Short mmCIF file of C-alpha atoms and ligand atoms in Angstrom, two decimals:
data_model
loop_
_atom_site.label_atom_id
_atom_site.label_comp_id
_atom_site.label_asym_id
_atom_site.label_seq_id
_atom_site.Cartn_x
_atom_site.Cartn_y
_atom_site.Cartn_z
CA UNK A 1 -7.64 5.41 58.29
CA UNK A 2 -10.42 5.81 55.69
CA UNK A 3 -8.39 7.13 53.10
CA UNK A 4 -5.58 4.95 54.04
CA UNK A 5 -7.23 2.10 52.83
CA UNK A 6 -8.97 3.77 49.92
CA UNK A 7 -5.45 4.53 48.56
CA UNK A 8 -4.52 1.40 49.43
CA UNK A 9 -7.46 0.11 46.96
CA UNK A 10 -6.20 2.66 44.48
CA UNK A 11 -2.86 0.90 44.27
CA UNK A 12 -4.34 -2.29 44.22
CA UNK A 13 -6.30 -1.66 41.39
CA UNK A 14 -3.67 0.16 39.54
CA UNK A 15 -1.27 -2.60 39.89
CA UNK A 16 -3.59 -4.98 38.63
CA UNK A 17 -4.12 -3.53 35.33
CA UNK A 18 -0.90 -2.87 34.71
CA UNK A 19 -0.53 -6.57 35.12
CA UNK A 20 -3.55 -6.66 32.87
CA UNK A 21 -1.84 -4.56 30.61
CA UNK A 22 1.42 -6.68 30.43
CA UNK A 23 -0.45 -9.87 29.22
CA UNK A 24 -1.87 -8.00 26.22
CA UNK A 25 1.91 -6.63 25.61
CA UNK A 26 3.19 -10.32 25.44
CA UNK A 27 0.41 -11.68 23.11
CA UNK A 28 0.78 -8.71 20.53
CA UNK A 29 4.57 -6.87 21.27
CA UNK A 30 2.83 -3.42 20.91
CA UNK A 31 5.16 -1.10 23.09
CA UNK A 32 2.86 2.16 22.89
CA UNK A 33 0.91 -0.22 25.16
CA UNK A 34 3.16 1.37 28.01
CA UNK A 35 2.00 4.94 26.85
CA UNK A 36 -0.48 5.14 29.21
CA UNK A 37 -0.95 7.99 31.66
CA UNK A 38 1.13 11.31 31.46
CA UNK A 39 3.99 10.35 29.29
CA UNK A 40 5.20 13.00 26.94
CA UNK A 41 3.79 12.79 23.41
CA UNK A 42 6.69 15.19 22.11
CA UNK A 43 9.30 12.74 23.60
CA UNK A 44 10.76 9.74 21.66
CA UNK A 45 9.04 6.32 22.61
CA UNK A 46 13.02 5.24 23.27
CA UNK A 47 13.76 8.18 25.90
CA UNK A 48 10.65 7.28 27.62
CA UNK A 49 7.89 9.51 25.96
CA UNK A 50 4.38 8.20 24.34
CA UNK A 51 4.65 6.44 21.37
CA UNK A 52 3.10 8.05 18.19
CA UNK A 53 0.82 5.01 17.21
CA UNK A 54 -0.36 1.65 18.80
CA UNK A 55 1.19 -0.77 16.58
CA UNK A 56 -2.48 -3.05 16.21
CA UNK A 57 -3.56 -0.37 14.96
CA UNK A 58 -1.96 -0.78 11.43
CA UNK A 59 -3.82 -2.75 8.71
CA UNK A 60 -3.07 -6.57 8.67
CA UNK A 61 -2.00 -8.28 5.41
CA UNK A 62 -3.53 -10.03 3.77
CA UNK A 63 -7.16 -8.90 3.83
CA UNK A 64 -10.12 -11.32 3.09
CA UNK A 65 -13.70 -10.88 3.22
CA UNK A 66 -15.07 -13.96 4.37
CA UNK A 67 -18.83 -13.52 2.92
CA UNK A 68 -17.16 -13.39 -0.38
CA UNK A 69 -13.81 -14.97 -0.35
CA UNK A 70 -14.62 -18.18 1.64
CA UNK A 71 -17.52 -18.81 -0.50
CA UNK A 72 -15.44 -18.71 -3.49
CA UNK A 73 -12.79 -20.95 -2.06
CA UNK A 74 -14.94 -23.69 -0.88
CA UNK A 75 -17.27 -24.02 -4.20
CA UNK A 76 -13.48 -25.14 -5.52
CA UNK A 77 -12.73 -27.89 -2.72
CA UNK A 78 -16.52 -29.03 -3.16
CA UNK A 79 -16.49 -29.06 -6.70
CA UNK A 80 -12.80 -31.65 -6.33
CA UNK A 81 -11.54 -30.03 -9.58
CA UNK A 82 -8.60 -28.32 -7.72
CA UNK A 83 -5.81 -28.81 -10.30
CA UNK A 84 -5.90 -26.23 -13.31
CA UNK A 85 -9.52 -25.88 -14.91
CA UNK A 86 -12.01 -23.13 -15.44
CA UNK A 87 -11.69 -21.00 -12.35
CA UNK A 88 -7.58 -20.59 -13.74
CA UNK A 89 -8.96 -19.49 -16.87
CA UNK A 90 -11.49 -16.89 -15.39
CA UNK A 91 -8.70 -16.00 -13.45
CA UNK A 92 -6.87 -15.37 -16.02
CA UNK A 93 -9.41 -13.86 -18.30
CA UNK A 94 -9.64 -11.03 -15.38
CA UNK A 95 -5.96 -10.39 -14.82
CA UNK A 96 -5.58 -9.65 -18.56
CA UNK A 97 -8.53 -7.14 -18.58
CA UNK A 98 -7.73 -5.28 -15.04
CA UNK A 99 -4.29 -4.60 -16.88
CA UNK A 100 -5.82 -3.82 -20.28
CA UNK A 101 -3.20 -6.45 -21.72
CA UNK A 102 -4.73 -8.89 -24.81
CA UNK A 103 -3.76 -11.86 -22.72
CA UNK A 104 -2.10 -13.68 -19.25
CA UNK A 105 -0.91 -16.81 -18.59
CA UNK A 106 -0.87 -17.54 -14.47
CA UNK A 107 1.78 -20.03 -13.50
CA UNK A 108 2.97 -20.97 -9.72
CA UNK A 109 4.54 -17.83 -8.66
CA UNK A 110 6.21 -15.04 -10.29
CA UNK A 111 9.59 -16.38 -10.52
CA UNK A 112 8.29 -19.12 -12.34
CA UNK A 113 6.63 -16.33 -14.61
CA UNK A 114 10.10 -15.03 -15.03
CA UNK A 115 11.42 -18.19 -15.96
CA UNK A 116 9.30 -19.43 -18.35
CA UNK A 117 8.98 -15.99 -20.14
CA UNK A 118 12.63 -15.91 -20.57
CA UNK A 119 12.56 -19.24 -21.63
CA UNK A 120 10.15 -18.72 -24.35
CA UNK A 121 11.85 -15.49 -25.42
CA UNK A 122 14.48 -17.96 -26.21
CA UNK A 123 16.75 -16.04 -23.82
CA UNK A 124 19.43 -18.97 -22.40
CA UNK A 125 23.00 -20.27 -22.55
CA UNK A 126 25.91 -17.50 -23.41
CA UNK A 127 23.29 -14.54 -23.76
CA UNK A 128 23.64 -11.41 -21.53
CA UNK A 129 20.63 -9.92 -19.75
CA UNK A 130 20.75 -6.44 -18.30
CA UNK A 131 19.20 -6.28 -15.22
CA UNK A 132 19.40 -3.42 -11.76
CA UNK A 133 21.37 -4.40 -8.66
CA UNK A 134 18.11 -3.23 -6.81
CA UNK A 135 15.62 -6.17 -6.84
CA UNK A 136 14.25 -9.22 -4.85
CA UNK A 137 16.90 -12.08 -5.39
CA UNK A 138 14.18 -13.85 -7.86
CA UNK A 139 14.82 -11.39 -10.98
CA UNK A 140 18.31 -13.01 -10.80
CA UNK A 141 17.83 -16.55 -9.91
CA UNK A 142 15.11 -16.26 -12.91
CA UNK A 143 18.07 -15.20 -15.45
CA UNK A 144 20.65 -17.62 -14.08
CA UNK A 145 18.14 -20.57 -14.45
CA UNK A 146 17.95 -20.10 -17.84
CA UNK A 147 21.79 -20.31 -18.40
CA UNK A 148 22.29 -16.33 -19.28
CA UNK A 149 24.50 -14.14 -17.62
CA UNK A 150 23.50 -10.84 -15.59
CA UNK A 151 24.69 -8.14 -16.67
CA UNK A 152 23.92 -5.09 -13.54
CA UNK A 153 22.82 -1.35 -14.40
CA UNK A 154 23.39 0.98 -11.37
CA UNK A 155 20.30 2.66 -10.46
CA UNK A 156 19.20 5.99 -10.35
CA UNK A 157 18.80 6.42 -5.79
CA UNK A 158 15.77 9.32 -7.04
CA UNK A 159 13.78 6.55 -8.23
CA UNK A 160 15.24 3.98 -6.80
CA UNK A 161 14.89 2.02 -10.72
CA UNK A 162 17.35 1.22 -13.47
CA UNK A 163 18.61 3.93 -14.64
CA UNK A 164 18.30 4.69 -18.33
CA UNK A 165 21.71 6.68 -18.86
CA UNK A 166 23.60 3.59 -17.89
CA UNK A 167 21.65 1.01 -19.73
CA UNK A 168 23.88 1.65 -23.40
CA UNK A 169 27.71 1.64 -21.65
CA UNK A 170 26.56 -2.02 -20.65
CA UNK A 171 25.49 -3.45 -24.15
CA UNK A 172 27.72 -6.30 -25.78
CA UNK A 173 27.30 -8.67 -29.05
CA UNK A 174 25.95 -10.96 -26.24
CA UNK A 175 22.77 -8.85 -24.73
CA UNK A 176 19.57 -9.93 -25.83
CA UNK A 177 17.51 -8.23 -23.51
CA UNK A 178 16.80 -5.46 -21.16
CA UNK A 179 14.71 -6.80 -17.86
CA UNK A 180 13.31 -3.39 -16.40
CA UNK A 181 12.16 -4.25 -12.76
CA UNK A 182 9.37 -1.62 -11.14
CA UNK A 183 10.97 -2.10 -7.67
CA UNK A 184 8.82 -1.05 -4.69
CA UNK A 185 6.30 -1.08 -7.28
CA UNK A 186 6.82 2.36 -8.73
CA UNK A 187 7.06 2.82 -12.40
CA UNK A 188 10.98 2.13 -14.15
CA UNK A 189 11.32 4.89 -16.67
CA UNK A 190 9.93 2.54 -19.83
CA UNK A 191 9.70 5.16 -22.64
CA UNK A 192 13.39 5.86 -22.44
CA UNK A 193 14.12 1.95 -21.67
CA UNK A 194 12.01 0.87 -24.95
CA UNK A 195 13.43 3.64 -27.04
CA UNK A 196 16.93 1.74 -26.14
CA UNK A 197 15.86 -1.63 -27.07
CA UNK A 198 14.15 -0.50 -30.48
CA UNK A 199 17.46 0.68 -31.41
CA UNK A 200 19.90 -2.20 -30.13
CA UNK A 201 17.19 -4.99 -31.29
CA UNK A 202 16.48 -5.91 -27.77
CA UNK A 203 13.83 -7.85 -26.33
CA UNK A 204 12.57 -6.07 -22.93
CA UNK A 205 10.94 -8.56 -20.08
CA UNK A 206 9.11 -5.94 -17.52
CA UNK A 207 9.24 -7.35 -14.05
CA UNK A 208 6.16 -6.09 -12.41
CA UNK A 209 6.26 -8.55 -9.54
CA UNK A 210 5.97 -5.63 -7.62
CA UNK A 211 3.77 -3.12 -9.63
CA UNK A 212 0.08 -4.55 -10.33
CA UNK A 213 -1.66 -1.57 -11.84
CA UNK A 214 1.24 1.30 -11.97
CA UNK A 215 0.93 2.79 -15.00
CA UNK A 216 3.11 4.88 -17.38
CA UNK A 217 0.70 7.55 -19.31
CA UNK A 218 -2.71 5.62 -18.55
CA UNK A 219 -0.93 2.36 -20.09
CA UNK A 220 -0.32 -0.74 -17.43
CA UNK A 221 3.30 -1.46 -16.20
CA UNK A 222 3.93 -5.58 -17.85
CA UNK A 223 1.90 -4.35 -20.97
CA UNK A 224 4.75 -2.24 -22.41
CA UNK A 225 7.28 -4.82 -23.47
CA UNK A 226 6.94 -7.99 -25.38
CA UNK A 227 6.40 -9.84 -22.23
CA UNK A 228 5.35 -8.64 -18.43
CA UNK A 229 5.39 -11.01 -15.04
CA UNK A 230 3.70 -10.70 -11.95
CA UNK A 231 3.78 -12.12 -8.52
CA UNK A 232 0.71 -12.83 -6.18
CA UNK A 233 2.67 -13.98 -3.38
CA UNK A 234 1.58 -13.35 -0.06
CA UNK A 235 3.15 -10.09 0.70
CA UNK A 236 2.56 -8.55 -2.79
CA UNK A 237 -0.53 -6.21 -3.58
CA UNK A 238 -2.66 -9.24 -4.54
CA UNK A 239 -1.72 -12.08 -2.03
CA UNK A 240 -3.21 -15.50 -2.93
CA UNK A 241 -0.25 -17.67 -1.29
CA UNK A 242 1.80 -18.27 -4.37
CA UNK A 243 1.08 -17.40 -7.93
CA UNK A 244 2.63 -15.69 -10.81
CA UNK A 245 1.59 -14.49 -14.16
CA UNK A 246 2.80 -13.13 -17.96
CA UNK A 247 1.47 -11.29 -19.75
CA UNK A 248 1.71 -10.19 -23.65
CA UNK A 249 0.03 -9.45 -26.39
CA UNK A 250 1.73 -11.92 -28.76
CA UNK A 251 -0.20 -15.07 -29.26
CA UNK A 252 1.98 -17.32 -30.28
CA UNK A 253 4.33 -17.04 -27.86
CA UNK A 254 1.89 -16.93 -24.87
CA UNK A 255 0.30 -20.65 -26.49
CA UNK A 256 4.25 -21.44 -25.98
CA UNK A 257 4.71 -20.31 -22.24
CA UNK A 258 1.15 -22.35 -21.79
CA UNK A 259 2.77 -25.64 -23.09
CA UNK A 260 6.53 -24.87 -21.29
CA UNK A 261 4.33 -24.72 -17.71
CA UNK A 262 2.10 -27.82 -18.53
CA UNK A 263 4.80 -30.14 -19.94
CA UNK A 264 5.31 -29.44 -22.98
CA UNK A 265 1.16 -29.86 -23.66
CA UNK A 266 -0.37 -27.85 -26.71
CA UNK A 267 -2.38 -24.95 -24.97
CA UNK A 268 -5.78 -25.53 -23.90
CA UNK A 269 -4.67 -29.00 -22.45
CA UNK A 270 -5.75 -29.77 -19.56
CA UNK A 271 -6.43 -32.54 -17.10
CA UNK A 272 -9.55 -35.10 -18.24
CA UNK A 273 -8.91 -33.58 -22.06
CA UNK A 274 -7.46 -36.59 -24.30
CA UNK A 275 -3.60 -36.35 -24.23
CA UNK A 276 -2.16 -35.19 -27.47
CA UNK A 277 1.23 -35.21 -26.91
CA UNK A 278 4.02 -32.99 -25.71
CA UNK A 279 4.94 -29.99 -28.59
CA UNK A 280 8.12 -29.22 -26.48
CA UNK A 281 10.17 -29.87 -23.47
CA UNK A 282 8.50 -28.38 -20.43
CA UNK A 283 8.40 -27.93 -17.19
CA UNK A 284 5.50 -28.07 -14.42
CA UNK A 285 4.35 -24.74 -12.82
CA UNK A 286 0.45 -24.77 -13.11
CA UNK A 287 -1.85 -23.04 -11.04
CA UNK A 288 -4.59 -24.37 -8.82
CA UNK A 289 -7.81 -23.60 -8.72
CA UNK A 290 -8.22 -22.58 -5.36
CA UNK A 291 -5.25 -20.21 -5.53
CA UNK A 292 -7.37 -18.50 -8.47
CA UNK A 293 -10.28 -18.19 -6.65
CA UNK A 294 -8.93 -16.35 -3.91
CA UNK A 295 -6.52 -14.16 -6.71
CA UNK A 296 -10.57 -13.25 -8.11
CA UNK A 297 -11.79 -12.10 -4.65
CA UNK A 298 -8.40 -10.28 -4.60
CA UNK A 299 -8.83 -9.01 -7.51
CA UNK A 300 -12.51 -7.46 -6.98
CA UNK A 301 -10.80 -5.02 -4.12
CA UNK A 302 -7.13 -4.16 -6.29
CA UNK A 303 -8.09 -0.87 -8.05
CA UNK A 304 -9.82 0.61 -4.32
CA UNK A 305 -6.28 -0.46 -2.56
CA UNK A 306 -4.57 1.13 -4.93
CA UNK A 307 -6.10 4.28 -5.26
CA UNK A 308 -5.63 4.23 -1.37
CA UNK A 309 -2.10 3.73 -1.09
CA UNK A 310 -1.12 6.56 -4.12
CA UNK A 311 -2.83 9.00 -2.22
CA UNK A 312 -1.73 8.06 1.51
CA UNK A 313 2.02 7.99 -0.15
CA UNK A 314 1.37 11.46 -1.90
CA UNK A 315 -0.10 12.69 1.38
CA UNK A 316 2.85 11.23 3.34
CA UNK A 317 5.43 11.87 0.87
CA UNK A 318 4.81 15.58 1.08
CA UNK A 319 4.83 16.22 4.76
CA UNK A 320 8.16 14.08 5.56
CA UNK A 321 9.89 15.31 3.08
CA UNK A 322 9.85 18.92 4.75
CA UNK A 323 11.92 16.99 7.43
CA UNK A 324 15.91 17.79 6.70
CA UNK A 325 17.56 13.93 5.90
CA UNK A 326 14.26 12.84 4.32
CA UNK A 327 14.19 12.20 1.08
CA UNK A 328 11.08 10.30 -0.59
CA UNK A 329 11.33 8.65 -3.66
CA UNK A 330 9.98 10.90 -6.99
CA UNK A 331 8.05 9.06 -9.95
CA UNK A 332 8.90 9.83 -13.47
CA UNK A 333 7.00 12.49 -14.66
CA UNK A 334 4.72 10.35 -17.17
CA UNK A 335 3.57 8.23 -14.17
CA UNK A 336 0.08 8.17 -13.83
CA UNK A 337 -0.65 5.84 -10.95
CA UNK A 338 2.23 3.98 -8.84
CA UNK A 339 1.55 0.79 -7.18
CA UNK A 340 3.23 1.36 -3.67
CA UNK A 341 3.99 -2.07 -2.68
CA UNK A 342 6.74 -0.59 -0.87
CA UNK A 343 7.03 3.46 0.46
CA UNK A 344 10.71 3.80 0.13
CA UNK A 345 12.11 7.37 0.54
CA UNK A 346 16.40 7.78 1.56
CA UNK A 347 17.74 8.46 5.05
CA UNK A 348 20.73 10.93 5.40
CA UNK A 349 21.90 10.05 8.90
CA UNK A 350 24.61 13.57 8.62
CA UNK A 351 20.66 15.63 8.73
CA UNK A 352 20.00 13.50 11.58
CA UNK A 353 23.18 13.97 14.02
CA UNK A 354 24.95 10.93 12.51
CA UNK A 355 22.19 8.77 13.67
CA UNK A 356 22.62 5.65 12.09
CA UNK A 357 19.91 4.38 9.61
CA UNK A 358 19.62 1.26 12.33
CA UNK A 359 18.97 3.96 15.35
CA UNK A 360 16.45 5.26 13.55
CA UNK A 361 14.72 2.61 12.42
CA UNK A 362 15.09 1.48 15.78
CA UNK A 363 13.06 4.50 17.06
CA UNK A 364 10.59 4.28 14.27
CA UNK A 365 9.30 0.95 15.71
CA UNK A 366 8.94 2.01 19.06
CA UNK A 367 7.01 4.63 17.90
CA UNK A 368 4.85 2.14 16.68
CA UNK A 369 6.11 2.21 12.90
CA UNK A 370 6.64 -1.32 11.37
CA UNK A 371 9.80 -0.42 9.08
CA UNK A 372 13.01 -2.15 7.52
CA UNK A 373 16.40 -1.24 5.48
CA UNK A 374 15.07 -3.06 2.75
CA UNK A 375 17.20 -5.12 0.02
CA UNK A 376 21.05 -5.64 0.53
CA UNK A 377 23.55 -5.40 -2.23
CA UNK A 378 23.01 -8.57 -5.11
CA UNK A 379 25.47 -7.91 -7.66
CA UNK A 380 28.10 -9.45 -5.24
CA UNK A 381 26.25 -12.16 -3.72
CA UNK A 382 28.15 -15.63 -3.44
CA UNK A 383 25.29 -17.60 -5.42
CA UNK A 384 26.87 -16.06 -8.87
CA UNK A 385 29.82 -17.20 -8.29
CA UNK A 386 28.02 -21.04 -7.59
CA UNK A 387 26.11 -20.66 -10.34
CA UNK A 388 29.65 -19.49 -12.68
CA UNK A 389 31.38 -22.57 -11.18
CA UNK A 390 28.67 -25.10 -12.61
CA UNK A 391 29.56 -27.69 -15.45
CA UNK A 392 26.61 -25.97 -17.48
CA UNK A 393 28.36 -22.52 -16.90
CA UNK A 394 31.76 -24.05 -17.84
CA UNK A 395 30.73 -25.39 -21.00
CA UNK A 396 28.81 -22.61 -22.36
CA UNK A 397 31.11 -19.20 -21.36
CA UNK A 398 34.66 -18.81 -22.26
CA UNK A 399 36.80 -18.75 -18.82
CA UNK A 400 37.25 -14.73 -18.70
CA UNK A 401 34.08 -13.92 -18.37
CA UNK A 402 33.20 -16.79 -15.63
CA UNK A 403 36.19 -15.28 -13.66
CA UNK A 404 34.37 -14.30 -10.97
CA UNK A 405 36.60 -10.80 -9.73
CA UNK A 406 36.43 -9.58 -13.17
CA UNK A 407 32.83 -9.95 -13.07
CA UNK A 408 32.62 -7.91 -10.20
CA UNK A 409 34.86 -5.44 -11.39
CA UNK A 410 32.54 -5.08 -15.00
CA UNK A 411 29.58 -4.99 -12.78
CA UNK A 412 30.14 -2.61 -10.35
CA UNK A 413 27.28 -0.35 -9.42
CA UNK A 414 27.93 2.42 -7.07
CA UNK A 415 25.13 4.67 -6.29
CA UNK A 416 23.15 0.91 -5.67
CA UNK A 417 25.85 0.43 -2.81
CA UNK A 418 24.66 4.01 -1.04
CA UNK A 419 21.11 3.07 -1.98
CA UNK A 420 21.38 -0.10 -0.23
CA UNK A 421 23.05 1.90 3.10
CA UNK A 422 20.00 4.61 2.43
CA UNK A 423 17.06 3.18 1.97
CA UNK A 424 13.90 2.74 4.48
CA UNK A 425 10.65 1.17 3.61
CA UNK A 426 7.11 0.85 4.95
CA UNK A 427 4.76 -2.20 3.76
CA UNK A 428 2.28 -1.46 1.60
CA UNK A 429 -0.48 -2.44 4.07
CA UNK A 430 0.50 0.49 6.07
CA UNK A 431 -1.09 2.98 3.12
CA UNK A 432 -4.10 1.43 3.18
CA UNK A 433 -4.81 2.87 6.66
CA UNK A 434 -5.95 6.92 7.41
CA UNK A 435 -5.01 9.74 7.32
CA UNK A 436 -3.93 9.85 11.04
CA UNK A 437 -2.06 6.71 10.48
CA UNK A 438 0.08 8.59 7.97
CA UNK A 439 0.54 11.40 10.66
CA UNK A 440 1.56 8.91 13.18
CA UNK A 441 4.62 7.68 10.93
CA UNK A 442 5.25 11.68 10.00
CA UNK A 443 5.12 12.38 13.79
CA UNK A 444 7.66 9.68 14.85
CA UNK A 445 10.28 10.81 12.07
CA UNK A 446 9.48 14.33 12.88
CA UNK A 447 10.46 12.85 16.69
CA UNK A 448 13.22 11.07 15.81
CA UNK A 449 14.61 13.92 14.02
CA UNK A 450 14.23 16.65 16.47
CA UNK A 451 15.82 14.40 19.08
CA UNK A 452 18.72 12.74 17.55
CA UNK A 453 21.30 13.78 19.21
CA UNK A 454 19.73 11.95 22.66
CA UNK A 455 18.87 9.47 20.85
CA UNK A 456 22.01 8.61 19.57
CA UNK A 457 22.91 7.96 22.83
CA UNK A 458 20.33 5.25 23.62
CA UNK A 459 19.80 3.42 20.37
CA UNK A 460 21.72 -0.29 19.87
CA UNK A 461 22.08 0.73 15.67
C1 LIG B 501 8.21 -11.26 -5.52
C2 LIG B 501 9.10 -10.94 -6.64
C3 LIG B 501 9.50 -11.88 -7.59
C4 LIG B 501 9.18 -13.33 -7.47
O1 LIG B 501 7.85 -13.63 -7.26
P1 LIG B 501 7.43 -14.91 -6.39
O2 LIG B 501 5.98 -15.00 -6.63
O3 LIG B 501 7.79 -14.62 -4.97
O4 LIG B 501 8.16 -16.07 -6.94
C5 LIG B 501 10.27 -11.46 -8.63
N1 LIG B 501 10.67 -10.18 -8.75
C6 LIG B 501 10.33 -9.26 -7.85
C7 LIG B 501 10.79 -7.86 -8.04
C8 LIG B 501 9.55 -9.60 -6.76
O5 LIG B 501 9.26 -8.68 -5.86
#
């Protein structure tokens, strides 16, 4: 009887905190919650083993300190100077010297960057800018706003970046410029990239969005062609909300992108100053001030993050690529420090048991892995063909090359198609963690792999 009701009381208590248990579940959807007790921790989360990490575990983005970072942002909303003043200008001041460039201009966000560098490159109506296939959709809204035409470069699926080899075959009377973009935030090959410029007489617009800091032989990604552009949007290494810079070290045309954001103004205009007149037509894409307060207390903790994530991807890098179907991305050999705002490496389903890429991904996150399939094809995406249909588009390109199959055909890029069907990614934010955070996301591939063939069987992908 006595035991009776002790078991009894054992149940009871049991049940309760797996109730207990379930409430946390539904507030933060971590299913290694559920690897309580005795479940394997060789098994795959999906065939009802122990998940290799608790998925609160991972690092949140974005970071703030609040000692610091608050105090920052509310001596701006005290002070009621909020539109573009002096904290802008530190701001900027700081971005240009963490980069080692001679000057940056900070503008709304980094396609606005884009845009206005173009702009001021003079890059517009009937000119041809080569671009990859394997970017965030901004590189090539940013080219299409300014009238020009995109011209794609397949990729190199090592790198995952434009690759070189291809960049001559795609040169016409009409190309003015090469726009390099260091996708995932690793390093495009520049050396050969500038070498192919110098000779054609192109201008070359780095798109760093991605890459704060990544550097080619101690020299800062953005600071290598005549004009560089960064994002500080909230999922990029330095997340302020929205915000974008250039950078460059020619004068005269930074003074120009100043007066295209601020309407036209001569640079150093700014609100209370006496208005002088607009110099040019220009558009509106200033900063605030409280967006560059928080991109300073970002700032401060850049160069520690980064170190972080280059040696959590070496460290990571190395032991999953030992796993047959794995294949992590490789840096050119001049790079000196990568900027990881993406850990991409290639996933070769026939090493897996014809697991698709979605299976797997599927049993990465219940695991506890946060992970995606990253970008989708863009050289074939309906907006070109809106954008070829416009009156502006009709009156500046001669009807063959607005025809919008032959485009495809001319742009083609085939190793981006198996790149785009390849590719897996993990956040940046998931570098920052330790060491045994890295050997959780090794362990669950290393999982995944050695049970493929069962998994196969469960998996929705
Ligand atoms: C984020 C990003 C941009 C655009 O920056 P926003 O600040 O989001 O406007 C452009 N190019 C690349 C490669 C990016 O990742």
């Amino acid at each position: 009887m006595k035991n009776r009701i002790t078991s009894t009381r054992r149940t009871f208590l049991k049940q309760s905190s797996i109730a207990g248990i379930g409430t946390v579940l539904a507030l933060n959807a971590a299913p290694s919650v559920f690897a309580i007790g005795s479940k394997s921790a060789s098994t795959p989360a999906l065939l009802g083993g122990q998940a290799a990490w608790d998925t609160s575990r991972w690092i949140k983005w974005p970071i703030w300190i609040p000692e610091t970072d608050e105090k920052r942002v509310l001596e701006v909303l005290r002070s009621g100077v909020w539109s573009r003043a002096s904290v802008v200008a530190e701001f900027e001041k700081a971005w240009a010297q963490a980069l080692g460039a001679k000057r940056s201009l900070v503008v709304s966000n980094g396609t606005n960057a884009l845009i206005v560098a173009l702009d001021q490159l003079n890059i517009r109506g009937g000119d041809e800018v080569l671009v990859p296939p394997y970017t965030f959709v901004a590189t090539v809204q940013a080219i299409l706003a300014n009238g020009a035409m995109p011209v794609f470069v397949d990729v190199d699926p090592q790198t995952f970046q434009i690759d070189p080899n291809k960049i001559e075959a795609k040169i016409t009377p009409r190309t003015k410029a090469i726009l390099p973009v260091h996708i995932l935030g690793l390093p495009a090959d520049m050396d050969h990239i500038m070498a192919i410029a110098k000779k054609h007489n192109l201008l070359v617009v780095e798109d760093a969005c991605q890459a704060p800091l990544a550097e080619i032989n101690h020299k800062k990604v953005g600071t290598i062609g005549d004009a560089g552009c960064f994002s500080f949007q909230n999922s990029k290494n330095i997340p302020i909300g929205e915000g974008g810079a250039i950078v460059s070290s020619d004068d005269a045309f930074l003074d120009r992108c100043f007066s295209y954001q601020n309407l036209g103004l001569p640079y150093g205009s700014f609100v209370g100053k006496p208005n002088t007149g607009s110099l040019m037509q220009g558009t509106k894409v200033r900063l605030t001030e409280y967006q560059a307060a928080i991109g300073l207390a970002q700032l401060a903790r850049l160069q520690a993050q980064t170190v972080t994530r280059n040696e959590n991807a070496a460290y990571l890098s190395a032991k999953i690529a030992k796993v047959p179907g794995i294949l992590p991305y490789k840096l050119y050999d001049n790079v000196t420090q990568a900027a990881f705002h993406l850990f991409p490496f290639r996933y070769k389903s026939e090493e897996f048991k014809g697991l698709s890429r979605a299976g797997f991904l599927e049993s990465l996150r219940a695991e506890g892995v946060p992970c995606s399939s990253g970008y989708t094809t863009l050289n074939d995406q309906p907006f070109i063909k809106e954008t070829f249909e416009s009156k502006n588009y009709k009156k500046i390109y001669p009807k063959e090359m607005l025809n919008y199959k032959d485009y495809m055909d001319r742009n083609q890029c085939p190793q981006n198609n198996q790149l785009c069907n390849e590719a897996v990614w993990f956040t940046q934010n998931l570098l920052l963690g330790s060491k045994a955070d890295m050997d959780a996301i090794a362990s669950a591939i290393e999982k995944t792999h050695a049970n493929a063939e069962r998994l196969k069987k469960v998996v929705k992908g």
